[in-house]
């Protein structure tokens, strides 16, 4: 393995500019060796990290997230998860409510019709009684025949 020559002047200037510390030659040499070892050890990690980042980007593409409308996509995904059952439950409740409402309306109409017929029946009976009272026995005879 070929070693690159360490540029101590350049390293000294970088340390002095970045940290404001002046180092001697021995410290600079140790620092340079540690930096080379670190680069040598971290290079495979960086390549694996880059591969994992690429795999994440590929998996993101398989999800097919719409970058222009992510909220709509999330809404329709949620509708697929819970929406169908919720819609069916609401429709069932509306059907039951409308049936109950129509039955109540029919019952109310029937009650009104019964009251109307009862009033007309009573009014007709009063008219018959008045007509029968004016003529005397003819009203009674006709009622007796009907029985």
GROMACS .gro file of C-alpha atoms in nm:
model
  147
    1UNK     CA    1   0.000   0.000   0.000
    2UNK     CA    2   0.143   0.333  -0.105
    3UNK     CA    3   0.152   0.606   0.158
    4UNK     CA    4   0.105   0.964   0.053
    5UNK     CA    5   0.355   1.212   0.184
    6UNK     CA    6   0.224   1.417   0.475
    7UNK     CA    7   0.231   1.793   0.416
    8UNK     CA    8   0.305   1.917   0.769
    9UNK     CA    9   0.313   2.286   0.672
   10UNK     CA   10  -0.035   2.268   0.523
   11UNK     CA   11  -0.167   2.074   0.824
   12UNK     CA   12  -0.006   2.323   1.067
   13UNK     CA   13  -0.172   2.615   0.885
   14UNK     CA   14  -0.512   2.442   0.884
   15UNK     CA   15  -0.495   2.373   1.259
   16UNK     CA   16  -0.376   2.726   1.332
   17UNK     CA   17  -0.653   2.885   1.123
   18UNK     CA   18  -0.931   2.656   1.241
   19UNK     CA   19  -0.848   2.626   1.611
   20UNK     CA   20  -0.591   2.900   1.675
   21UNK     CA   21  -0.333   2.653   1.816
   22UNK     CA   22   0.031   2.619   1.718
   23UNK     CA   23   0.149   2.255   1.721
   24UNK     CA   24   0.503   2.118   1.710
   25UNK     CA   25   0.627   1.861   1.453
   26UNK     CA   26   0.574   1.553   1.669
   27UNK     CA   27   0.214   1.642   1.747
   28UNK     CA   28   0.148   1.725   1.382
   29UNK     CA   29   0.291   1.390   1.275
   30UNK     CA   30   0.073   1.199   1.524
   31UNK     CA   31  -0.230   1.401   1.414
   32UNK     CA   32  -0.157   1.331   1.046
   33UNK     CA   33  -0.122   0.958   1.115
   34UNK     CA   34  -0.450   0.953   1.306
   35UNK     CA   35  -0.626   1.142   1.025
   36UNK     CA   36  -0.499   0.895   0.765
   37UNK     CA   37  -0.606   0.598   0.977
   38UNK     CA   38  -0.947   0.758   1.030
   39UNK     CA   39  -0.993   0.814   0.657
   40UNK     CA   40  -0.880   0.459   0.591
   41UNK     CA   41  -1.132   0.320   0.844
   42UNK     CA   42  -1.423   0.546   0.753
   43UNK     CA   43  -1.402   0.508   0.376
   44UNK     CA   44  -1.585   0.169   0.371
   45UNK     CA   45  -1.844   0.312   0.613
   46UNK     CA   46  -1.905   0.607   0.384
   47UNK     CA   47  -1.957   0.380   0.085
   48UNK     CA   48  -2.203   0.164   0.281
   49UNK     CA   49  -2.381   0.478   0.401
   50UNK     CA   50  -2.407   0.603   0.043
   51UNK     CA   51  -2.548   0.265  -0.065
   52UNK     CA   52  -2.807   0.273   0.214
   53UNK     CA   53  -2.907   0.627   0.120
   54UNK     CA   54  -2.953   0.514  -0.239
   55UNK     CA   55  -3.166   0.220  -0.125
   56UNK     CA   56  -3.382   0.456   0.082
   57UNK     CA   57  -3.431   0.679  -0.221
   58UNK     CA   58  -3.532   0.375  -0.426
   59UNK     CA   59  -3.779   0.260  -0.159
   60UNK     CA   60  -3.923   0.610  -0.150
   61UNK     CA   61  -3.984   0.586  -0.524
   62UNK     CA   62  -4.167   0.255  -0.479
   63UNK     CA   63  -4.406   0.422  -0.236
   64UNK     CA   64  -4.494   0.660  -0.519
   65UNK     CA   65  -4.547   0.960  -0.295
   66UNK     CA   66  -4.689   1.240  -0.504
   67UNK     CA   67  -4.462   1.540  -0.436
   68UNK     CA   68  -4.721   1.788  -0.566
   69UNK     CA   69  -5.023   1.664  -0.366
   70UNK     CA   70  -4.909   1.457  -0.065
   71UNK     CA   71  -5.208   1.557   0.149
   72UNK     CA   72  -5.462   1.434  -0.106
   73UNK     CA   73  -5.271   1.111  -0.139
   74UNK     CA   74  -5.276   1.067   0.239
   75UNK     CA   75  -5.650   1.148   0.246
   76UNK     CA   76  -5.735   0.883  -0.011
   77UNK     CA   77  -5.509   0.633   0.163
   78UNK     CA   78  -5.702   0.698   0.485
   79UNK     CA   79  -6.031   0.661   0.299
   80UNK     CA   80  -5.912   0.321   0.183
   81UNK     CA   81  -5.825   0.223   0.538
   82UNK     CA   82  -6.134   0.348   0.725
   83UNK     CA   83  -6.351   0.529   0.476
   84UNK     CA   84  -6.548   0.240   0.331
   85UNK     CA   85  -6.665   0.112   0.669
   86UNK     CA   86  -6.743   0.464   0.784
   87UNK     CA   87  -6.942   0.538   0.467
   88UNK     CA   88  -7.139   0.214   0.503
   89UNK     CA   89  -7.218   0.292   0.866
   90UNK     CA   90  -7.337   0.642   0.776
   91UNK     CA   91  -7.553   0.510   0.492
   92UNK     CA   92  -7.710   0.251   0.725
   93UNK     CA   93  -7.785   0.520   0.982
   94UNK     CA   94  -7.940   0.745   0.719
   95UNK     CA   95  -8.161   0.460   0.592
   96UNK     CA   96  -8.282   0.378   0.943
   97UNK     CA   97  -8.342   0.747   1.016
   98UNK     CA   98  -8.538   0.801   0.693
   99UNK     CA   99  -8.752   0.489   0.753
  100UNK     CA  100  -8.828   0.604   1.108
  101UNK     CA  101  -8.908   0.953   0.986
  102UNK     CA  102  -9.144   0.824   0.714
  103UNK     CA  103  -9.318   0.593   0.963
  104UNK     CA  104  -9.366   0.883   1.204
  105UNK     CA  105  -9.505   1.095   0.920
  106UNK     CA  106  -9.749   0.819   0.818
  107UNK     CA  107  -9.859   0.774   1.177
  108UNK     CA  108  -9.912   1.147   1.216
  109UNK     CA  109 -10.113   1.160   0.892
  110UNK     CA  110 -10.322   0.864   1.011
  111UNK     CA  111 -10.390   1.035   1.343
  112UNK     CA  112 -10.498   1.352   1.161
  113UNK     CA  113 -10.725   1.148   0.932
  114UNK     CA  114 -10.881   0.970   1.231
  115UNK     CA  115 -10.945   1.302   1.404
  116UNK     CA  116 -11.093   1.443   1.082
  117UNK     CA  117 -11.324   1.142   1.031
  118UNK     CA  118 -11.425   1.145   1.397
  119UNK     CA  119 -11.515   1.516   1.378
  120UNK     CA  120 -11.714   1.464   1.058
  121UNK     CA  121 -11.885   1.159   1.201
  122UNK     CA  122 -11.985   1.352   1.513
  123UNK     CA  123 -12.099   1.648   1.301
  124UNK     CA  124 -12.305   1.413   1.083
  125UNK     CA  125 -12.456   1.250   1.392
  126UNK     CA  126 -12.551   1.593   1.526
  127UNK     CA  127 -12.716   1.680   1.196
  128UNK     CA  128 -12.904   1.349   1.197
  129UNK     CA  129 -13.012   1.408   1.557
  130UNK     CA  130 -13.128   1.762   1.471
  131UNK     CA  131 -13.313   1.636   1.165
  132UNK     CA  132 -13.466   1.354   1.368
  133UNK     CA  133 -13.571   1.584   1.650
  134UNK     CA  134 -13.749   1.818   1.407
  135UNK     CA  135 -13.953   1.546   1.238
  136UNK     CA  136 -14.016   1.339   1.543
  137UNK     CA  137 -14.035   0.964   1.494
  138UNK     CA  138 -13.909   0.930   1.136
  139UNK     CA  139 -13.547   0.962   1.242
  140UNK     CA  140 -13.592   0.696   1.507
  141UNK     CA  141 -13.769   0.458   1.270
  142UNK     CA  142 -13.494   0.491   1.008
  143UNK     CA  143 -13.227   0.425   1.269
  144UNK     CA  144 -13.415   0.123   1.393
  145UNK     CA  145 -13.434  -0.016   1.040
  146UNK     CA  146 -13.061   0.023   0.995
  147UNK     CA  147 -12.987  -0.174   1.308
   0.00000   0.00000   0.00000
